[in-house]
Short mmCIF file of C-alpha atoms and ligand atoms in Angstrom, two decimals:
data_model
loop_
_atom_site.label_atom_id
_atom_site.label_comp_id
_atom_site.label_asym_id
_atom_site.label_seq_id
_atom_site.Cartn_x
_atom_site.Cartn_y
_atom_site.Cartn_z
CA UNK A 12 142.98 86.33 80.96
CA UNK A 13 139.76 86.78 78.98
CA UNK A 14 136.87 89.78 80.93
CA UNK A 15 134.43 88.59 82.95
CA UNK A 16 132.27 86.45 82.84
CA UNK A 17 134.34 84.46 80.61
CA UNK A 18 132.05 82.18 78.90
CA UNK A 19 129.88 85.12 77.39
CA UNK A 20 133.35 86.13 75.63
CA UNK A 21 133.85 85.46 72.21
CA UNK A 22 137.15 83.37 71.06
CA UNK A 23 139.92 85.49 70.73
CA UNK A 24 140.62 84.11 67.04
CA UNK A 25 136.33 85.78 66.86
CA UNK A 26 138.04 89.42 67.71
CA UNK A 27 137.91 91.29 64.35
CA UNK A 28 134.66 89.19 62.88
CA UNK A 29 131.10 89.80 63.80
CA UNK A 30 129.44 89.65 66.93
CA UNK A 31 126.92 87.37 67.94
CA UNK A 32 123.58 88.70 67.44
CA UNK A 33 124.53 90.63 63.81
CA UNK A 34 126.47 93.59 64.76
CA UNK A 35 126.30 97.51 66.77
CA UNK A 36 123.72 97.92 63.74
CA UNK A 37 120.73 96.00 65.78
CA UNK A 38 118.49 97.41 68.22
CA UNK A 39 119.19 100.20 68.45
CA UNK A 40 118.03 103.48 66.55
CA UNK A 41 119.90 106.25 66.48
CA UNK A 42 118.15 109.82 64.77
CA UNK A 43 119.33 111.95 62.01
CA UNK A 44 120.72 114.96 62.28
CA UNK A 45 122.44 117.51 60.48
CA UNK A 46 125.71 118.69 60.95
CA UNK A 47 126.17 122.06 62.46
CA UNK A 48 129.92 120.40 64.44
CA UNK A 49 132.81 123.12 63.91
CA UNK A 50 135.70 121.07 62.69
CA UNK A 51 139.30 121.79 62.63
CA UNK A 52 141.71 119.49 59.90
CA UNK A 53 144.80 118.89 58.61
CA UNK A 54 147.12 116.77 57.23
CA UNK A 55 146.25 113.40 54.68
CA UNK A 56 144.36 111.44 57.38
CA UNK A 57 141.51 114.19 57.82
CA UNK A 58 141.62 114.74 53.98
CA UNK A 59 140.75 111.42 52.94
CA UNK A 60 138.01 111.09 56.12
CA UNK A 61 136.40 114.31 55.13
CA UNK A 62 136.14 112.70 51.03
CA UNK A 63 134.38 109.63 52.69
CA UNK A 64 132.37 112.54 54.68
CA UNK A 65 131.23 114.02 51.31
CA UNK A 66 130.59 111.13 49.75
CA UNK A 67 128.35 109.61 52.22
CA UNK A 68 126.37 113.22 53.04
CA UNK A 69 125.61 112.48 48.85
CA UNK A 70 124.03 108.60 49.68
CA UNK A 71 121.98 109.98 52.32
CA UNK A 72 123.85 107.88 55.27
CA UNK A 73 123.15 108.91 58.93
CA UNK A 74 125.01 112.02 59.82
CA UNK A 75 126.26 112.34 62.74
CA UNK A 76 123.23 112.67 66.39
CA UNK A 77 123.25 116.34 67.56
CA UNK A 78 124.15 116.60 70.98
CA UNK A 79 127.36 117.78 73.33
CA UNK A 80 129.38 115.08 70.62
CA UNK A 81 128.75 117.22 67.97
CA UNK A 82 132.34 118.01 68.72
CA UNK A 83 133.09 114.90 68.49
CA UNK A 84 134.00 113.87 64.22
CA UNK A 85 136.89 111.34 63.67
CA UNK A 86 136.82 108.67 66.99
CA UNK A 87 140.50 107.26 66.55
CA UNK A 88 141.03 103.73 68.21
CA UNK A 89 144.07 102.47 69.51
CA UNK A 90 143.21 98.60 69.70
CA UNK A 91 140.53 97.35 67.62
CA UNK A 92 140.66 93.79 69.17
CA UNK A 93 136.71 93.35 71.23
CA UNK A 94 135.95 96.27 72.11
CA UNK A 95 137.56 98.39 69.86
CA UNK A 96 135.68 96.54 67.27
CA UNK A 97 132.69 96.89 68.72
CA UNK A 98 133.13 100.86 69.40
CA UNK A 99 134.49 100.87 65.93
CA UNK A 100 131.14 98.58 64.96
CA UNK A 101 128.46 101.28 67.18
CA UNK A 102 130.57 104.98 66.02
CA UNK A 103 130.03 104.07 62.16
CA UNK A 104 126.42 103.41 63.15
CA UNK A 105 125.55 106.22 65.07
CA UNK A 106 127.40 108.46 62.39
CA UNK A 107 130.90 109.28 63.32
CA UNK A 108 133.63 108.44 61.00
CA UNK A 109 136.82 105.61 62.64
CA UNK A 110 139.81 105.36 62.53
CA UNK A 111 141.39 102.05 63.36
CA UNK A 112 144.76 101.18 64.26
CA UNK A 113 145.73 97.70 66.44
CA UNK A 114 150.07 97.16 66.98
CA UNK A 115 150.56 95.21 64.03
CA UNK A 116 149.61 97.62 61.45
CA UNK A 117 147.09 98.62 58.84
CA UNK A 118 147.42 95.88 56.83
CA UNK A 119 145.53 93.65 58.83
CA UNK A 120 142.85 95.66 59.89
CA UNK A 121 141.78 94.84 55.85
CA UNK A 122 138.00 93.54 56.40
CA UNK A 123 137.77 95.34 59.98
CA UNK A 124 137.41 98.09 57.77
CA UNK A 125 135.82 96.56 54.92
CA UNK A 126 133.13 95.70 57.21
CA UNK A 127 132.79 98.73 58.36
CA UNK A 128 132.90 100.96 55.32
CA UNK A 129 133.38 104.42 53.83
CA UNK A 130 133.24 106.43 57.18
CA UNK A 131 136.27 103.25 58.17
CA UNK A 132 139.44 103.61 57.65
CA UNK A 133 142.99 101.59 58.83
CA UNK A 134 146.29 103.59 60.05
CA UNK A 135 149.28 103.38 62.81
CA UNK A 136 147.96 103.96 66.18
CA UNK A 137 150.09 107.11 65.79
CA UNK A 138 147.62 108.27 62.88
CA UNK A 139 144.68 106.94 64.67
CA UNK A 140 145.86 109.69 67.87
CA UNK A 141 146.03 112.09 64.62
CA UNK A 142 143.20 112.14 63.34
CA UNK A 143 141.20 111.53 66.33
CA UNK A 144 138.95 114.51 67.85
CA UNK A 145 138.48 112.23 70.37
CA UNK A 146 140.14 109.27 71.03
CA UNK A 147 139.90 105.34 72.11
CA UNK A 148 142.65 103.17 74.24
CA UNK A 149 141.39 99.91 74.07
CA UNK A 150 144.58 97.99 74.54
CA UNK A 151 145.80 95.38 77.52
CA UNK A 152 147.06 97.61 79.98
CA UNK A 153 150.06 96.33 80.12
CA UNK A 154 150.76 98.19 77.06
CA UNK A 155 149.80 101.53 78.14
CA UNK A 156 153.21 103.34 77.79
CA UNK A 157 152.72 102.48 73.73
CA UNK A 158 150.13 105.15 73.20
CA UNK A 159 150.98 108.16 71.76
CA UNK A 160 151.41 111.21 73.61
CA UNK A 161 151.40 114.13 71.62
CA UNK A 162 149.59 114.00 69.11
CA UNK A 163 146.48 112.93 72.09
CA UNK A 164 147.54 116.59 73.60
CA UNK A 165 144.23 118.74 75.22
CA UNK A 166 142.64 116.04 73.69
CA UNK A 167 139.53 113.85 75.63
CA UNK A 168 140.81 110.17 75.83
CA UNK A 169 138.20 107.30 76.25
CA UNK A 170 140.44 104.57 78.47
CA UNK A 171 138.37 101.14 78.28
CA UNK A 172 141.54 99.13 80.17
CA UNK A 173 140.52 96.42 82.74
CA UNK A 174 143.84 95.42 85.10
CA UNK A 175 144.52 91.34 85.40
CA UNK A 176 147.39 91.09 87.18
CA UNK A 177 147.22 87.33 84.36
CA UNK A 178 146.92 88.94 80.90
CA UNK A 179 149.17 92.28 82.31
CA UNK A 180 151.68 91.20 84.61
CA UNK A 181 151.91 92.73 88.21
CA UNK A 182 151.28 96.34 88.49
CA UNK A 183 152.67 97.17 91.50
CA UNK A 184 151.09 100.57 92.00
CA UNK A 185 147.74 98.92 90.74
CA UNK A 186 148.19 95.81 93.43
CA UNK A 187 148.23 98.21 96.55
CA UNK A 188 145.75 100.76 95.19
CA UNK A 189 147.85 103.50 95.71
CA UNK A 190 146.41 103.92 91.94
CA UNK A 191 143.85 103.06 89.04
CA UNK A 192 144.12 101.90 86.32
CA UNK A 193 142.67 105.25 83.96
CA UNK A 194 145.29 107.32 86.41
CA UNK A 195 148.28 105.37 84.89
CA UNK A 196 147.33 106.22 81.61
CA UNK A 197 146.17 110.03 82.88
CA UNK A 198 150.20 109.80 84.44
CA UNK A 199 151.17 108.96 80.84
CA UNK A 200 149.40 111.42 78.65
CA UNK A 201 149.24 114.33 81.22
CA UNK A 202 147.69 116.68 79.02
CA UNK A 203 144.47 114.25 77.80
CA UNK A 204 141.25 114.64 79.68
CA UNK A 205 141.15 110.91 80.12
CA UNK A 206 137.56 109.24 80.69
CA UNK A 207 137.20 105.82 81.74
CA UNK A 208 134.08 104.50 80.28
CA UNK A 209 133.00 101.09 78.70
CA UNK A 210 135.66 99.19 80.65
CA UNK A 211 132.39 96.62 82.54
CA UNK A 212 130.61 94.94 79.91
CA UNK A 213 131.51 92.63 77.71
CA UNK A 214 132.07 93.10 73.87
CA UNK A 215 129.07 91.07 72.88
CA UNK A 216 127.43 93.30 75.21
CA UNK A 217 128.36 96.26 74.44
CA UNK A 218 127.20 95.03 70.40
CA UNK A 219 123.91 94.07 71.46
CA UNK A 220 122.73 95.86 74.56
CA UNK A 221 122.34 99.21 73.53
CA UNK A 222 118.78 101.02 72.76
CA UNK A 223 117.50 104.46 71.84
CA UNK A 224 117.25 107.05 74.70
CA UNK A 225 113.58 106.81 77.08
CA UNK A 226 114.01 103.15 76.66
CA UNK A 227 112.43 102.09 79.97
CA UNK A 228 115.43 99.88 81.87
CA UNK A 229 117.96 101.65 78.89
CA UNK A 230 121.94 100.34 80.06
CA UNK A 231 124.40 103.06 81.67
CA UNK A 232 126.94 102.66 81.30
CA UNK A 233 129.62 104.15 84.36
CA UNK A 234 132.31 106.96 83.22
CA UNK A 235 135.11 108.21 85.23
CA UNK A 236 137.03 111.21 85.06
CA UNK A 237 138.61 115.18 86.08
CA UNK A 238 137.78 116.56 83.45
CA UNK A 239 133.48 117.38 83.94
CA UNK A 240 133.85 118.89 80.58
CA UNK A 241 134.93 116.12 79.12
CA UNK A 242 133.50 113.88 80.71
CA UNK A 243 130.20 115.72 79.38
CA UNK A 244 131.27 114.87 75.60
CA UNK A 245 131.63 111.40 76.62
CA UNK A 246 128.26 111.15 78.06
CA UNK A 247 126.98 111.97 75.12
CA UNK A 248 128.90 109.98 72.95
CA UNK A 249 127.93 107.44 74.73
CA UNK A 250 124.37 108.31 75.01
CA UNK A 251 124.15 107.90 70.18
CA UNK A 252 126.07 104.11 71.14
CA UNK A 253 122.69 103.44 72.53
CA UNK A 254 123.02 103.43 76.17
CA UNK A 255 122.15 105.76 79.47
CA UNK A 256 125.53 106.89 81.87
CA UNK A 257 125.97 107.08 85.55
CA UNK A 258 128.89 109.26 86.57
CA UNK A 259 131.46 107.02 89.44
CA UNK A 260 133.18 110.76 89.65
CA UNK A 261 137.03 111.52 89.06
CA UNK A 262 139.61 109.09 87.61
CA UNK A 263 140.50 108.10 91.47
CA UNK A 264 136.76 106.79 91.70
CA UNK A 265 137.36 104.12 88.36
CA UNK A 266 138.06 101.25 91.24
CA UNK A 267 134.64 100.77 92.10
CA UNK A 268 133.81 99.83 88.45
CA UNK A 269 137.52 97.76 87.82
CA UNK A 270 136.62 93.69 87.86
CA UNK A 271 135.50 91.96 90.99
CA UNK A 272 133.18 95.23 91.27
CA UNK A 273 129.43 95.17 91.95
CA UNK A 274 129.32 96.61 89.45
CA UNK A 275 131.24 94.65 86.41
CA UNK A 276 129.53 92.63 84.09
CA UNK A 277 125.58 92.80 85.56
CA UNK A 278 123.00 94.86 82.54
CA UNK A 279 122.00 97.79 84.87
CA UNK A 280 120.09 100.82 84.55
CA UNK A 281 121.29 104.08 85.46
CA UNK A 282 119.43 103.72 89.36
CA UNK A 283 121.37 99.68 89.43
CA UNK A 284 124.36 101.62 89.03
CA UNK A 285 124.29 104.03 90.61
CA UNK A 286 123.48 101.03 93.58
CA UNK A 287 126.24 98.68 92.59
CA UNK A 288 128.82 102.00 92.35
CA UNK A 289 128.58 102.84 95.77
CA UNK A 290 128.08 99.15 97.48
CA UNK A 291 131.31 98.87 95.58
CA UNK A 292 134.47 97.44 98.09
CA UNK A 293 138.04 97.95 97.48
CA UNK A 294 140.00 94.97 97.72
CA UNK A 295 143.32 94.76 97.10
CA UNK A 296 144.41 92.09 94.37
CA UNK A 297 146.69 89.56 95.64
CA UNK A 298 149.92 89.42 94.64
N1 NAP B 323 136.43 91.77 75.93
C1 NAP B 323 135.81 92.52 76.78
O1 NAP B 323 134.86 91.93 76.95
C2 NAP B 323 136.77 93.79 77.28
C3 NAP B 323 135.05 94.25 78.08
C4 NAP B 323 135.61 95.68 78.46
C5 NAP B 323 137.38 95.80 79.32
N2 NAP B 323 137.93 95.04 78.03
C6 NAP B 323 138.99 96.09 78.69
O2 NAP B 323 139.61 96.54 77.22
C7 NAP B 323 140.33 96.98 76.80
C8 NAP B 323 140.53 96.30 74.78
O3 NAP B 323 140.09 94.59 75.75
P1 NAP B 323 140.06 93.27 74.18
O4 NAP B 323 139.10 92.68 74.74
O5 NAP B 323 139.15 94.38 72.85
O6 NAP B 323 141.44 93.11 73.95
P2 NAP B 323 141.76 92.18 72.71
O7 NAP B 323 140.98 91.66 71.54
O8 NAP B 323 142.96 91.47 73.24
O9 NAP B 323 142.41 93.72 71.04
C9 NAP B 323 143.32 94.47 72.20
C10 NAP B 323 143.59 95.20 70.88
O10 NAP B 323 144.63 96.01 71.13
C11 NAP B 323 146.23 95.88 70.12
N3 NAP B 323 146.98 96.33 70.94
C12 NAP B 323 148.02 95.66 71.77
N4 NAP B 323 148.64 96.34 71.99
C13 NAP B 323 148.61 96.98 71.20
C14 NAP B 323 149.43 98.99 71.18
N5 NAP B 323 151.07 98.65 71.79
N6 NAP B 323 149.56 99.71 70.39
C15 NAP B 323 148.63 99.49 69.55
N7 NAP B 323 147.29 98.66 69.90
C16 NAP B 323 147.56 97.99 70.87
C17 NAP B 323 145.93 94.10 69.50
O11 NAP B 323 146.81 94.88 68.19
P3 NAP B 323 147.12 93.30 67.69
O12 NAP B 323 145.94 92.10 67.81
O13 NAP B 323 147.91 93.82 66.47
O14 NAP B 323 148.01 92.36 68.72
C18 NAP B 323 144.57 94.52 69.43
O15 NAP B 323 143.72 94.98 68.49
C19 NAP B 323 141.19 95.78 77.88
O16 NAP B 323 142.53 96.39 79.24
C20 NAP B 323 140.28 94.64 78.54
O17 NAP B 323 140.83 94.39 80.16
C21 NAP B 323 137.78 94.49 77.52
#
């Protein structure tokens, strides 16, 4: 099922194309900064990323901004559709390396990687999870058990997923609201630090609503998670992509920003989003 509001979503066939408005590098003006992060790397994926980084530095292209996101260098993206593709574009524009993946294989992501440039490569989901200092899981929720567990151990994992029974099938734990979609992913990834984010903004808006820090009325995005340090890192990452952040609390509070809540969809600043989160009510999904 299309995300709400569906009329504003690009057609499925446009998933790997440019977004309306020309893509993520419009409207997002981010500072240059010296790289000071200390990195630990190993293996062929990282070697390729390191080469790209060296080449990029020699070209004078933007370095990753300073801030808490210094801990985050390579973003492993599992799912390269509307949201995954948009986040890849934003992350590259902000100075990150990305490894994108999907279910069909890296050979199907040639066009996206060509568009993203030297800061991007395609891999399998396993390779993206392994390469990522931080991972983003952005796939239909019904497939969350496919997400590789071991390579994500101990890592921050950003979860954009929503539950749409029409697309995902009925998930009884969510229908009865004894848990939340992000808690399901957390249970699947027991030693990862799952942070729910980017789930309540359409891919088109995500690609075009970003603004520099301090902009009046800057759009805010909600996060939820159980690990305070992980949430701080994700907060910094989101800021570099052009958005303020409002913390909804632990993962168990993630329902406050699930589909059919007041904060799901509209463009709100931090105060507006906080009000929407506070005003959310939990309504069971009809079976
Ligand atoms: N669309 C939005 O505006 C929006 C907004 C906020 C949140 N979300 C949520 O974010 C998630 C992604 O949404 P989307 O609209 O980006 O979906 P999408 O356009 O349908 O893309 C889904 C991506 O996930 C990949 N994928 C599917 N199963 C996979 C698996 N087992 N392993 C690895 N990759 C897999 C797909 O690869 P293949 O194409 O190769 O199958 C595709 O690249 C969903 O949970 C959605 O509810 C969407």
